[in-house]
Amino acid sequence: MRQHFAVIDEPIKAGGDDNAPTPVEYLLTAIGGCVSITLRMYAERKGWDLGEITVNVRQKEELTSEGIKKSLIEEISFEKEVTPEQKEKLLEIAGKCPVAKMVKGATPITSNIV
């Protein structure tokens, strides 16, 4: 990742040392960060002062007759008040985050051993 690196681990109960976030936690963080940046850029173009933007993303698991169904829940909040019209538009814009679109669209992954 350019000049950066990420440390990834698993909880002790999963055989890790719990020294860093899990791969899923990094994915949820990437989605939340991308949504936040996307909303900030849009709001700045519109001249809207949202204050601090907080995006919490969590995984939900539901047992169905077909097995475990997983979904992601985004909870977005703003420090400043927004109108109902702004909320509607910001929710639409949140869906344009490239990382979330990649996950929603189930981007094909090609694996190669090199």
Coordinates of C-alpha atoms in Angstrom, one line a residue:
M1 CA 0.0 0.0 0.0
R2 CA 2.3 2.7 -1.3
Q3 CA 4.8 3.4 1.4
H4 CA 2.5 2.2 4.2
F5 CA 1.9 -1.3 5.7
A6 CA -0.9 -2.8 7.7
V7 CA -0.6 -5.2 10.6
I8 CA -3.4 -7.8 10.6
D9 CA -4.2 -10.3 13.3
E10 CA -7.0 -12.4 14.7
P11 CA -8.5 -12.5 18.2
I12 CA -6.9 -15.0 20.6
K13 CA -9.9 -17.3 20.5
A14 CA -9.4 -17.6 16.7
G15 CA -5.7 -18.5 17.1
G16 CA -4.2 -15.0 16.8
D17 CA -2.5 -12.7 19.2
D18 CA -5.1 -9.9 19.1
N19 CA -2.3 -7.4 18.3
A20 CA -4.1 -5.7 15.4
P21 CA -7.5 -5.5 13.6
T22 CA -8.9 -8.5 11.7
P23 CA -9.2 -8.5 7.9
V24 CA -13.0 -7.9 8.3
E25 CA -12.4 -5.0 10.7
Y26 CA -10.1 -3.4 8.1
L27 CA -12.8 -3.9 5.4
L28 CA -15.5 -2.3 7.6
T29 CA -13.0 0.6 8.4
A30 CA -12.3 1.1 4.7
I31 CA -16.0 1.3 3.9
G32 CA -16.7 3.8 6.8
G33 CA -13.7 5.9 5.8
C34 CA -14.6 6.0 2.2
V35 CA -18.2 6.9 3.0
S36 CA -17.0 9.7 5.3
I37 CA -14.6 11.1 2.6
T38 CA -17.3 10.9 -0.1
L39 CA -19.8 12.8 2.1
R40 CA -17.3 15.4 3.1
M41 CA -16.3 16.1 -0.5
Y42 CA -19.9 16.4 -1.6
A43 CA -20.9 18.6 1.4
E44 CA -18.0 21.0 0.7
R45 CA -19.0 21.4 -3.0
K46 CA -22.5 22.2 -1.8
G47 CA -21.3 24.6 0.9
W48 CA -22.9 22.5 3.7
D49 CA -21.3 22.6 7.1
L50 CA -21.8 19.1 8.5
G51 CA -19.3 19.4 11.3
E52 CA -17.7 16.0 12.2
I53 CA -19.0 13.1 10.2
T54 CA -19.1 9.7 12.0
V55 CA -19.7 6.5 10.1
N56 CA -20.0 3.2 12.0
V57 CA -20.1 0.1 9.9
R58 CA -21.0 -3.3 11.5
Q59 CA -21.6 -6.8 10.2
K60 CA -24.9 -8.4 10.9
E61 CA -25.4 -12.1 10.8
E62 CA -28.9 -13.7 10.5
L63 CA -29.7 -17.4 10.6
T64 CA -32.1 -18.2 7.8
S65 CA -33.4 -21.4 6.3
E66 CA -30.7 -21.1 3.7
G67 CA -27.9 -20.7 6.3
I68 CA -26.2 -17.6 7.7
K69 CA -27.0 -14.4 5.8
K70 CA -24.4 -11.7 6.3
S71 CA -25.1 -8.0 5.7
L72 CA -23.4 -4.7 6.6
I73 CA -25.1 -1.9 8.5
E74 CA -23.9 1.7 8.1
E75 CA -24.8 4.3 10.8
I76 CA -24.0 7.8 9.7
S77 CA -24.2 10.9 11.9
F78 CA -23.3 14.5 11.6
E79 CA -22.2 17.0 14.3
K80 CA -24.4 19.7 12.8
E81 CA -28.1 19.6 12.0
V82 CA -29.1 18.7 8.5
T83 CA -32.4 19.2 6.8
P84 CA -34.6 16.2 5.7
E85 CA -33.7 17.1 2.1
Q86 CA -30.0 17.1 2.9
K87 CA -30.3 13.7 4.7
E88 CA -32.0 12.2 1.7
K89 CA -29.3 13.5 -0.7
L90 CA -26.4 12.5 1.7
L91 CA -27.8 9.0 2.0
E92 CA -27.8 8.8 -1.8
I93 CA -24.2 10.1 -2.0
A94 CA -23.1 7.6 0.7
G95 CA -24.0 4.9 -1.7
K96 CA -21.6 6.3 -4.3
C97 CA -18.5 5.5 -2.1
P98 CA -16.2 3.5 -4.4
V99 CA -15.3 1.0 -1.7
A100 CA -18.9 0.3 -0.8
K101 CA -19.8 0.0 -4.5
M102 CA -17.0 -2.5 -4.9
V103 CA -18.3 -4.7 -2.1
K104 CA -22.0 -4.3 -3.1
G105 CA -21.2 -5.2 -6.6
A106 CA -19.2 -8.3 -5.6
T107 CA -16.3 -7.3 -7.7
P108 CA -14.7 -10.4 -9.2
I109 CA -11.4 -11.4 -7.8
T110 CA -8.8 -13.2 -9.9
S111 CA -6.2 -15.0 -7.8
N112 CA -2.7 -15.9 -9.1
I113 CA 0.3 -17.5 -7.4
V114 CA 3.4 -15.7 -8.7

